[in-house]
Short mmCIF file of C-alpha atoms and ligand atoms in Angstrom, two decimals:
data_model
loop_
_atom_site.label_atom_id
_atom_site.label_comp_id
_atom_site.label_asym_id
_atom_site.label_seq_id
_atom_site.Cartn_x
_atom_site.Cartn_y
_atom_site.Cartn_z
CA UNK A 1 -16.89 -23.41 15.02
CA UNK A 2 -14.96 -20.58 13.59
CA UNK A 3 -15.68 -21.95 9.41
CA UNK A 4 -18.74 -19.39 8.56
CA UNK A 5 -17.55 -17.09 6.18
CA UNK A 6 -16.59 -13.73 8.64
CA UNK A 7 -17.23 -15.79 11.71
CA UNK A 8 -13.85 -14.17 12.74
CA UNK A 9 -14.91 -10.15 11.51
CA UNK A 10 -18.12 -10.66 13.33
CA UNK A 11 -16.53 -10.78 17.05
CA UNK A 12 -14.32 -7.75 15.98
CA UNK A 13 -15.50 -3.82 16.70
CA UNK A 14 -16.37 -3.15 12.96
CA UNK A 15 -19.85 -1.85 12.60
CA UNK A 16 -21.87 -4.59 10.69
CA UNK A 17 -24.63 -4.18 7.92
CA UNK A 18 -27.53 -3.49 10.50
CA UNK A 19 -25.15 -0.75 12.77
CA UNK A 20 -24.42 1.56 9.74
CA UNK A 21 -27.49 3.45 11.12
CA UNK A 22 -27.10 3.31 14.84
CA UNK A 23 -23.49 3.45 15.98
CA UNK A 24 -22.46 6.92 16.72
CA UNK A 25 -18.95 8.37 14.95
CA UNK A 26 -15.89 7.78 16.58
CA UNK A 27 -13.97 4.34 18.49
CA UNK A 28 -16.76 1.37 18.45
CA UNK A 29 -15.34 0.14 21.67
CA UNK A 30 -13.48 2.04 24.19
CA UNK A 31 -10.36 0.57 24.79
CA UNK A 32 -9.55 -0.36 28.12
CA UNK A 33 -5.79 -0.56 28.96
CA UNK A 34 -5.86 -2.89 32.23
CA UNK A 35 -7.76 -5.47 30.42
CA UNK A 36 -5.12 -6.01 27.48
CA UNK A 37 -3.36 -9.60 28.09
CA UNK A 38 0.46 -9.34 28.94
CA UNK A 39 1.41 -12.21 27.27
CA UNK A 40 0.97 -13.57 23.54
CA UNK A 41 -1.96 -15.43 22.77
CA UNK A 42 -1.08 -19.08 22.51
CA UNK A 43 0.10 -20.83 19.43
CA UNK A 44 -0.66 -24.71 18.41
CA UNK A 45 2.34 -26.63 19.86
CA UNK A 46 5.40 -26.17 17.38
CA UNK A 47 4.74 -22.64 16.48
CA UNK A 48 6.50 -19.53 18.07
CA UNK A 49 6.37 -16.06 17.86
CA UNK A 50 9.24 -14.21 17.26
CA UNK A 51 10.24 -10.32 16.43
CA UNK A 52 11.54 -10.36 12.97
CA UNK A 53 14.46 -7.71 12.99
CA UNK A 54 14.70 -6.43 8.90
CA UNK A 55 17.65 -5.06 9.10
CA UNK A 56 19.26 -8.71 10.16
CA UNK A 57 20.12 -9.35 6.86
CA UNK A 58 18.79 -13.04 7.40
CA UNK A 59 15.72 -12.44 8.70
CA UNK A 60 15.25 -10.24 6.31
CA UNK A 61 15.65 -12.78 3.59
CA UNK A 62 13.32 -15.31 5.79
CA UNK A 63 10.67 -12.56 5.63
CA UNK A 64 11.30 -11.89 1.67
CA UNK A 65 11.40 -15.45 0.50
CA UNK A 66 7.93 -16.03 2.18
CA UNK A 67 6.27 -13.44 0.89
CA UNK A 68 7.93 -13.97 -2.41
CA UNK A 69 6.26 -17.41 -2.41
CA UNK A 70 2.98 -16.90 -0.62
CA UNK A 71 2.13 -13.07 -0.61
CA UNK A 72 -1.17 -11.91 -2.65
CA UNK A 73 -1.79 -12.98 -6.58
CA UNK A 74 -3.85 -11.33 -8.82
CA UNK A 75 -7.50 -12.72 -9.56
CA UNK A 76 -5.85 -15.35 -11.65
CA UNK A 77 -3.00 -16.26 -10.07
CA UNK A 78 -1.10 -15.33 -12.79
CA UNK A 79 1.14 -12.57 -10.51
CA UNK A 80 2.65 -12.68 -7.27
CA UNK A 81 3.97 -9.27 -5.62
CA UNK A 82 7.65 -9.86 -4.88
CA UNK A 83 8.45 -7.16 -2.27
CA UNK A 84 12.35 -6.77 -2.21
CA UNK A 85 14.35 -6.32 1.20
CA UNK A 86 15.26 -3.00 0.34
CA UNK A 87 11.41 -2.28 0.00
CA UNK A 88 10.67 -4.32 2.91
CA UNK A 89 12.74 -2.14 4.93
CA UNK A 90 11.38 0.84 3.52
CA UNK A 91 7.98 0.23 3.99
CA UNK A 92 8.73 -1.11 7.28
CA UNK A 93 11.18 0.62 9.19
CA UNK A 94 10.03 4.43 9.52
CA UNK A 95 10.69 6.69 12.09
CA UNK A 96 9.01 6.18 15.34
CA UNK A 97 8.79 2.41 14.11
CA UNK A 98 8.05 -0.31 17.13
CA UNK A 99 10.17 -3.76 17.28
CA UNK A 100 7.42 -5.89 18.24
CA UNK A 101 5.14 -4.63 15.74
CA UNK A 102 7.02 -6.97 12.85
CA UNK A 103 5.64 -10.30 13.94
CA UNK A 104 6.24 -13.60 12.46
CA UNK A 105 5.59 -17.30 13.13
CA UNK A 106 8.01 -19.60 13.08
CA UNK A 107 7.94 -23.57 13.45
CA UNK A 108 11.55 -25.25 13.50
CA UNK A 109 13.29 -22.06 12.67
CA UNK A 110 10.97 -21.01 9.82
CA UNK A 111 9.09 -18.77 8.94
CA UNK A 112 5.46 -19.62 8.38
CA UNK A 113 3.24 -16.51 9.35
CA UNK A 114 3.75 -12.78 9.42
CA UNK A 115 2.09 -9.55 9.90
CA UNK A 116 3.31 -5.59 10.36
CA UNK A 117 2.37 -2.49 11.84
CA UNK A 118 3.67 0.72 11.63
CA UNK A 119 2.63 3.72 14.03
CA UNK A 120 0.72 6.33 11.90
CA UNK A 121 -1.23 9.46 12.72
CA UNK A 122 -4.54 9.78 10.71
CA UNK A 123 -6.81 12.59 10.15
CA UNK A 124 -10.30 11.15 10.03
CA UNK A 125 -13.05 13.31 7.85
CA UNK A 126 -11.99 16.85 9.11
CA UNK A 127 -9.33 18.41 10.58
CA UNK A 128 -10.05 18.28 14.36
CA UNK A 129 -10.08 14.13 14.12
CA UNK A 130 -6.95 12.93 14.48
CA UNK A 131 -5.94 9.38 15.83
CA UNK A 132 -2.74 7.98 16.95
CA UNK A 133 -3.26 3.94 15.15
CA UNK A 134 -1.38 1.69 13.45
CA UNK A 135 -1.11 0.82 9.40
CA UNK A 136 -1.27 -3.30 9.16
CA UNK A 137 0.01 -5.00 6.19
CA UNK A 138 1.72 -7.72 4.83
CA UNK A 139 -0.27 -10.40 6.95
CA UNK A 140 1.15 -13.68 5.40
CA UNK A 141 0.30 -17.04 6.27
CA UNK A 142 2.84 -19.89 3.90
CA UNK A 143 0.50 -21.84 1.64
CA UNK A 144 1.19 -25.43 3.79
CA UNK A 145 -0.38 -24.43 6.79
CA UNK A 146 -3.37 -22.16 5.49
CA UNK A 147 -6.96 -23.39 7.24
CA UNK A 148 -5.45 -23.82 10.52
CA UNK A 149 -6.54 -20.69 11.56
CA UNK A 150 -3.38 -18.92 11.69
CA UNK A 151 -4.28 -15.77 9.98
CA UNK A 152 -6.91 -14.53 13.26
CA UNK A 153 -4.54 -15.43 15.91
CA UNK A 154 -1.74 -13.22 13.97
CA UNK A 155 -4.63 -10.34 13.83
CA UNK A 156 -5.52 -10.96 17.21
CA UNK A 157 -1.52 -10.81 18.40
CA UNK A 158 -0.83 -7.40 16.66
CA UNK A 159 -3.93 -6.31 18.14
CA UNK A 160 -2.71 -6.90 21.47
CA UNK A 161 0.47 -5.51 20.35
CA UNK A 162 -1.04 -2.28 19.89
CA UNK A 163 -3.25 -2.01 22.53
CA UNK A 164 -0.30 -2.46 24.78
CA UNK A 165 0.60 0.76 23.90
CA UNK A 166 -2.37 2.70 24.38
CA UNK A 167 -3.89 2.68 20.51
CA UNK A 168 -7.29 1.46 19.83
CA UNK A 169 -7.28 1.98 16.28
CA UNK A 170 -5.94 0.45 12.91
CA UNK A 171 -6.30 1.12 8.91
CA UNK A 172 -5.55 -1.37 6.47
CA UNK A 173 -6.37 -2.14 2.89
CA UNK A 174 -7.13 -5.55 1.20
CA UNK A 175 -8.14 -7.19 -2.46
CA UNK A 176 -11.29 -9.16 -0.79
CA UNK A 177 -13.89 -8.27 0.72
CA UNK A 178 -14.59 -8.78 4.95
CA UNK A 179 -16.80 -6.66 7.34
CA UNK A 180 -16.65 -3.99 6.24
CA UNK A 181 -14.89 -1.52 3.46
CA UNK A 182 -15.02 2.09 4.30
CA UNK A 183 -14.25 2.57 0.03
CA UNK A 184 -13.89 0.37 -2.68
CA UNK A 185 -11.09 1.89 -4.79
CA UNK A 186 -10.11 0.59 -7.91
CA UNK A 187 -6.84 0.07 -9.66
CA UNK A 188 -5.71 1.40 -13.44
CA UNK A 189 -2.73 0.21 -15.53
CA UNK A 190 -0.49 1.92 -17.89
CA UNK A 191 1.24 0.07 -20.40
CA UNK A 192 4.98 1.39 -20.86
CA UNK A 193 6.07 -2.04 -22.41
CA UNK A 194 3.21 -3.07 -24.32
CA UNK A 195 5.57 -6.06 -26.07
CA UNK A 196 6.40 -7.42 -22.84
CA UNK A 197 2.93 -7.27 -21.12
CA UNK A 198 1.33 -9.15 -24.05
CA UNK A 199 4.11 -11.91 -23.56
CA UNK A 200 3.54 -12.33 -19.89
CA UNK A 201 -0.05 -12.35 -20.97
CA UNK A 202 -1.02 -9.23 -18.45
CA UNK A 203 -2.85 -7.75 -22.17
CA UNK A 204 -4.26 -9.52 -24.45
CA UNK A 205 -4.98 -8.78 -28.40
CA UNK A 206 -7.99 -8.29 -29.88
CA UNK A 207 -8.79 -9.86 -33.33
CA UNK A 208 -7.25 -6.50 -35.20
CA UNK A 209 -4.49 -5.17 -32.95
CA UNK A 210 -1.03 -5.84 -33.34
CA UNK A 211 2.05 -5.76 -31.28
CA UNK A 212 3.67 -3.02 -33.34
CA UNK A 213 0.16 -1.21 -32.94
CA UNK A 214 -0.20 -1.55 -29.41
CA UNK A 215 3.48 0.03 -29.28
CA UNK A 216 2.66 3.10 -31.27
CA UNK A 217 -0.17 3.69 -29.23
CA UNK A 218 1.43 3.48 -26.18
CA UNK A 219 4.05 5.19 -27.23
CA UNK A 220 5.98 8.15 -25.14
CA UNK A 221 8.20 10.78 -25.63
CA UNK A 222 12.14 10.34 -24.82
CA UNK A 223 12.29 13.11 -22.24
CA UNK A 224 9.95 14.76 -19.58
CA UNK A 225 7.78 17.87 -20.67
CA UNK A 226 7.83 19.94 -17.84
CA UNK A 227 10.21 22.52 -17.16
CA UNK A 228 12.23 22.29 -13.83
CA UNK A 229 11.85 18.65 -13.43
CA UNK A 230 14.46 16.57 -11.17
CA UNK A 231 14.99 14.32 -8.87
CA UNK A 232 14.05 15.40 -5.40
CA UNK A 233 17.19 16.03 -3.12
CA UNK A 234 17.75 16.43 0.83
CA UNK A 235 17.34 20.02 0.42
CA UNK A 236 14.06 20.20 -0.77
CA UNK A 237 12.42 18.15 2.60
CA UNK A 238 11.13 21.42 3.73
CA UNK A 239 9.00 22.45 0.83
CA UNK A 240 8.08 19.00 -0.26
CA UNK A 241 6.67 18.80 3.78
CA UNK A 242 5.00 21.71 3.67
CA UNK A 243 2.84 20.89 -0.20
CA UNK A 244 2.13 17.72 1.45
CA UNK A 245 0.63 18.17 4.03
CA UNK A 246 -1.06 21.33 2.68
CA UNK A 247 -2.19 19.01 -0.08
CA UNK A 248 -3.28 16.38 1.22
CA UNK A 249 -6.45 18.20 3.70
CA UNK A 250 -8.56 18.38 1.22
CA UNK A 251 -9.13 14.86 1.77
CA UNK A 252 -10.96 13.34 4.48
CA UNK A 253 -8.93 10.10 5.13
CA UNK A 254 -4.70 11.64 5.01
CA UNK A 255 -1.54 11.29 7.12
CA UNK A 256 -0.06 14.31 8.57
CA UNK A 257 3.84 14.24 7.92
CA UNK A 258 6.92 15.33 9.78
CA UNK A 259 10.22 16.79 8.06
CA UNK A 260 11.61 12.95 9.21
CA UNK A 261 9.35 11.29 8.30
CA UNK A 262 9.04 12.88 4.36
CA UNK A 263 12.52 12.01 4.45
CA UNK A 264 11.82 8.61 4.69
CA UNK A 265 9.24 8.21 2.55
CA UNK A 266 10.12 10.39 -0.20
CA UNK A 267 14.05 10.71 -0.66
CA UNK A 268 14.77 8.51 -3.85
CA UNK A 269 16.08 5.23 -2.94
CA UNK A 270 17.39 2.91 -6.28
CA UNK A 271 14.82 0.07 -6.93
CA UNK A 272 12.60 1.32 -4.31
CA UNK A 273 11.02 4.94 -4.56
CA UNK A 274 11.27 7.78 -6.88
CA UNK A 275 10.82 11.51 -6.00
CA UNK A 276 10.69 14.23 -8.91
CA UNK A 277 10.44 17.79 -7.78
CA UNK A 278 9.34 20.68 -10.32
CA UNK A 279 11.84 23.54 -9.84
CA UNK A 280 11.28 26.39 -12.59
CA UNK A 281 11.93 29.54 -10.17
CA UNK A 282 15.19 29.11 -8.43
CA UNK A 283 15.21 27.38 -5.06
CA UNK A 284 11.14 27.48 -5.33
CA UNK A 285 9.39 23.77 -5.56
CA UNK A 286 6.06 24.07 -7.00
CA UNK A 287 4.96 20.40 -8.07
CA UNK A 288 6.51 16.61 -7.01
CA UNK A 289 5.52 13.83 -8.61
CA UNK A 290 6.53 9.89 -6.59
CA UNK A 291 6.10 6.18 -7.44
CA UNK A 292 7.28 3.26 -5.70
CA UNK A 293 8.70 0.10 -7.15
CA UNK A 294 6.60 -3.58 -6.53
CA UNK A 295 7.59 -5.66 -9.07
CA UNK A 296 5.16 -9.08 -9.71
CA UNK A 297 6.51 -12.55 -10.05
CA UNK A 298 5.42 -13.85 -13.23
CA UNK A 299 3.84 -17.52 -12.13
CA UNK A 300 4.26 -19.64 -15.15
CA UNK A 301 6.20 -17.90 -18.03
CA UNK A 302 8.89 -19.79 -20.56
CA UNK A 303 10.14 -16.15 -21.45
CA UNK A 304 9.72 -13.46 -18.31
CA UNK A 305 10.23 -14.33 -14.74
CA UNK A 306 9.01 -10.71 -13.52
CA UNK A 307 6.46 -7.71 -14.29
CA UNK A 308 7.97 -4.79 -13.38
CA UNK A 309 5.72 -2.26 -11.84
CA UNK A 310 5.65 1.32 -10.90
CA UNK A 311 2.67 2.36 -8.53
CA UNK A 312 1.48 6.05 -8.58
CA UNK A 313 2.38 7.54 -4.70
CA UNK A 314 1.41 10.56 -3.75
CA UNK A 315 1.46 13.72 -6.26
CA UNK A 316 1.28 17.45 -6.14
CA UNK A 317 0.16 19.31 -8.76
CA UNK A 318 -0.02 23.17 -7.91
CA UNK A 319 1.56 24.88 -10.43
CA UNK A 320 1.92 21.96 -13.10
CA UNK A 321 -1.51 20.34 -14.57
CA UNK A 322 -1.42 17.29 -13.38
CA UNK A 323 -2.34 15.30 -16.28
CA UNK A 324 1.05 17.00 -17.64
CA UNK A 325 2.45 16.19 -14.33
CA UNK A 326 1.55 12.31 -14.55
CA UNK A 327 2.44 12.06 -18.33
CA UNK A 328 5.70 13.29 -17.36
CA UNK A 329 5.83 10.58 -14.46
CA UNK A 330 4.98 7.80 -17.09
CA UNK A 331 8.05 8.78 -19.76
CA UNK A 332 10.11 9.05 -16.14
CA UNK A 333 9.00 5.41 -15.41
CA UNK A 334 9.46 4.32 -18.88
CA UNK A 335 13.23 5.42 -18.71
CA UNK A 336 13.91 3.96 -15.15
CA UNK A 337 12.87 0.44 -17.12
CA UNK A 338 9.36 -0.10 -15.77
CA UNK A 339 6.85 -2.63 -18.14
CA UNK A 340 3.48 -1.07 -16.45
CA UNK A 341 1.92 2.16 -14.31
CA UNK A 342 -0.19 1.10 -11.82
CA UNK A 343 -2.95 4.19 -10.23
CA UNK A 344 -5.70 3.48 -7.65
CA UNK A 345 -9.42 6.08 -8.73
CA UNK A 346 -8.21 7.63 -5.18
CA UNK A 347 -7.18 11.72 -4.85
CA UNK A 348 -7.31 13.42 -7.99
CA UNK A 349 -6.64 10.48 -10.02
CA UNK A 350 -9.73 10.55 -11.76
CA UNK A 351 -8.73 13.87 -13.76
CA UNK A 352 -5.34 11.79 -15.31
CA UNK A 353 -6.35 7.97 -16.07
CA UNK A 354 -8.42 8.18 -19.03
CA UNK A 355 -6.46 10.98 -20.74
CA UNK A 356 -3.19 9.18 -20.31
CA UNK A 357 -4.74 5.96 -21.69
CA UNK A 358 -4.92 3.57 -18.17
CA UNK A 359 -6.89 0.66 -18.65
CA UNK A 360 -9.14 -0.51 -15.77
CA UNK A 361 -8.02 -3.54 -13.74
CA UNK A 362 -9.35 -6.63 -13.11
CA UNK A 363 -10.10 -6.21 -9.05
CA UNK A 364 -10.97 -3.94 -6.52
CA UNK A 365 -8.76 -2.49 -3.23
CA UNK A 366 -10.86 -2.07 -0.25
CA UNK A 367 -9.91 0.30 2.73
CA UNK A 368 -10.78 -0.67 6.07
CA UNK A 369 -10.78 1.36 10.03
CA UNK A 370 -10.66 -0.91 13.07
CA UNK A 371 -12.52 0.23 15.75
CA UNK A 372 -13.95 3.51 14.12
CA UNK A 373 -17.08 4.17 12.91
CA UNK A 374 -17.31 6.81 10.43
CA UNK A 375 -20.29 10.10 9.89
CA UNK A 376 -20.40 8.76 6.42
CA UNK A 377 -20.72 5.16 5.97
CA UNK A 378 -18.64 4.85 3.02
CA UNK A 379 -16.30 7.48 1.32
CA UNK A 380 -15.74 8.01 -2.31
CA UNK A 381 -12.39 6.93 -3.54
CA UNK A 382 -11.76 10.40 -4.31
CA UNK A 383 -12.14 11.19 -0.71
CA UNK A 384 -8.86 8.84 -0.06
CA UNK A 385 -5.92 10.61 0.71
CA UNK A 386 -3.44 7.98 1.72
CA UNK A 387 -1.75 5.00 -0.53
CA UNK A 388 -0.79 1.92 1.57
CA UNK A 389 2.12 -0.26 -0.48
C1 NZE B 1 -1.84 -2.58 -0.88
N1 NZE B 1 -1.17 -3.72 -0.20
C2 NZE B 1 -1.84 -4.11 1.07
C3 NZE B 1 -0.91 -4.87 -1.10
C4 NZE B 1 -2.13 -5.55 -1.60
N2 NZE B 1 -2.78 -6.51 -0.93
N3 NZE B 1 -3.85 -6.94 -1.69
C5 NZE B 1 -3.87 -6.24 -2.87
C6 NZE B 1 -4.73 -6.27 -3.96
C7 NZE B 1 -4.50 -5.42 -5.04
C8 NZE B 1 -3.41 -4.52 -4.97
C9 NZE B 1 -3.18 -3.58 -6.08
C10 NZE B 1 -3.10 -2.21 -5.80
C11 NZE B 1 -2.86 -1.32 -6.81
C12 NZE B 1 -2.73 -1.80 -8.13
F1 NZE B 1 -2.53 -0.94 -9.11
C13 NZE B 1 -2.79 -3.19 -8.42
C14 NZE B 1 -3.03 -4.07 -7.38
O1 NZE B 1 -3.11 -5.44 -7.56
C15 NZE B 1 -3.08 -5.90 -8.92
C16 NZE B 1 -3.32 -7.38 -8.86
N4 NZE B 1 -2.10 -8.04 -8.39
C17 NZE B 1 -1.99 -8.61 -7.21
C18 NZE B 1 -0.71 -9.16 -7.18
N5 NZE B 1 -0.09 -8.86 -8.35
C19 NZE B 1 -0.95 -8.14 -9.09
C20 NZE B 1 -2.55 -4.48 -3.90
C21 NZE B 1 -2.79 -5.34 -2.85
#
């Protein structure tokens, strides 16, 4: 009977409590192409599979409104994440992306259960290891139907998904814990609108602060510091690539990125992401600073409806100290209308987050590796190079 806690995790290739010792580095099982299953694993009668196309504009609001309603909450259920569409397709639709990798569940026409994969290259602990493997996310099962043991048959279909196409591999990240992290990571908040996050009741007061305290604190300068400082533009994808990627080997978990696919991720798009570039020198880009936008439903509020978030992307500090770098990004958020910052203890974040006054959260974000067992068992957070939304 599939109710012990993991009973699911323990018939999947992750290396369990007793293996950290004696599995080798590399895949856990070698993936064998003739034995993947051609069809879709079954479904309990009523539900169907289906392809969810995001840029059908309403399939894309199918997809939205579920999430919107059953998508992760904070510890106290306080906050729900409230991916937009333009987000959604965003996060979702990058280049190389494959059609049957956006799967959903559907009984009479509606959506129920869903779960994504995108096709990423990562570099694994040096630079020799790379491996063609999905990123999985936004696995969603609608709060009416939880505990029929939806939410492994979806894993188990965008497994098969991927195998089909040759890739034994996935990385994904998660608020709970299931065999078996390779990093706990924790995440950091920034107030920008200390008024509002006391009213949505995200802070709280001690016995001798005040609001108008808390707002003087917290307070930040009208305009950016550093000189140079813009919005990143369509000419600057080459030089923005090429700090990337030189950026980002230092770590031992990082994407490799193509001229394409930077412009996807990092041209600003309104309500979605934000790309500053530092630009002192003519035509030279030194620095570039990125968040993304993930608002939170506010549950049960009289006043607010939504928290609105910015979360820290990726940053490149080479000429720029990057605590100046990152207190520039908070007066940028702060002006584009954002209440909080939000920064995982991954990259260099550690050498910002105290200085610029985040507070620590109240949960962890764990990274997992299907099918890969690492040399290390676990890595530091500041051995994470890559930021899942
Ligand atoms: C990453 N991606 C897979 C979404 C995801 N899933 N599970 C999660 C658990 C924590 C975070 C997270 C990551 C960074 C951060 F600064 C704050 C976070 O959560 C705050 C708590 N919260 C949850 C909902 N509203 C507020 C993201 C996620």
């Amino acid at each position: 009977k599939l109710n012990k806690p993991h009973q699911f995790w323990e018939t999947q290739p992750m290396p369990n409590i007793n293996e950290l010792e004696s599995l080798k580095p590399g895949p856990i099982q070698e993936g064998i192409l003739a034995d993947v299953r051609k069809d879709p694993f079954n479904l309990i009668s009523k539900f169907e599979w289906c392809n969810v196309d995001l840029r059908n504009e309403e399939q894309a609001q199918q997809v939205y409104t579920l999430l919107k309603e059953n998508y992760v909450e904070d510890d106290d259920n306080m906050f729900r994440f409230d991916y937009s569409i333009d987000f959604l397709r965003w996060a979702l639709l990058p280049p190389g992306q494959h059609p049957d990798w956006i799967v959903g569940v559907k009984v009479n026409q509606k959506l129920v259960g869903f779960i994504t994969g995108i096709p990423v290259t990562l570099h694994i602990e040096n630079q020799q290891t790379k491996v063609k493997m999905t990123e999985i996310n936004f696995l969603c099962v609608h709060k009416k139907i939880r505990a029929n043991r939806l939410a492994p048959v979806l894993i188990k279909e965008i497994t098969r998904r991927v195998h089909i196409k040759n890739m034994w591999q996935a990385v994904y990240t998660a608020g709970i814990v299931v065999p078996t992290p390779i990093s706990q990571t924790r995440y950091y908040h920034r107030s920008l609108n200390a008024k509002k996050l006391i009213e949505v009741g995200f802070s709280s007061l001690s016995a001798r602060q005040t609001i108008a305290r808390q707002q003087k604190l917290y307070k930040l300068p009208e305009e950016p510091k550093t000189q140079g400082l813009r919005a990143m533009k369509k000419k600057d994808v080459a030089q923005v690539t090429k700090l990337l990627n030189e950026y980002l080997k230092q770590f031992k978990l990082y994407f490799k990125y193509t001229e394409d696919e930077v412009k996807h991720w990092f041209l600003p798009r309104k309500d979605v992401i934000s790309t500053y570039v530092v630009e002192k020198e003519q035509g030279v880009v030194t620095d570039f600073l990125s968040f993304y936008n993930l608002p939170s439903q506010v549950i049960k509020n009289p006043k607010h409806t939504h928290l609105r978030a910015a979360y820290s992307y990726y940053n490149v500090a080479t000429q720029t100290p990057i605590v100046q770098l990152m207190y520039d990004a908070l007066i940028l958020a702060k002006n584009e209308g954002y209440d909080v910052f939000n920064a995982l203890d991954i990259m260099e974040n550690e050498k910002f987050l105290k200085e610029l006054m985040f507070c620590p959260g109240d949960g962890q974000l764990n990274y997992y590796l299907y099918n890969w067992k690492l040399e290390s068992n676990m890595l530091k957070p500041e051995e994470i190079g890559i930021v899942l939304v």
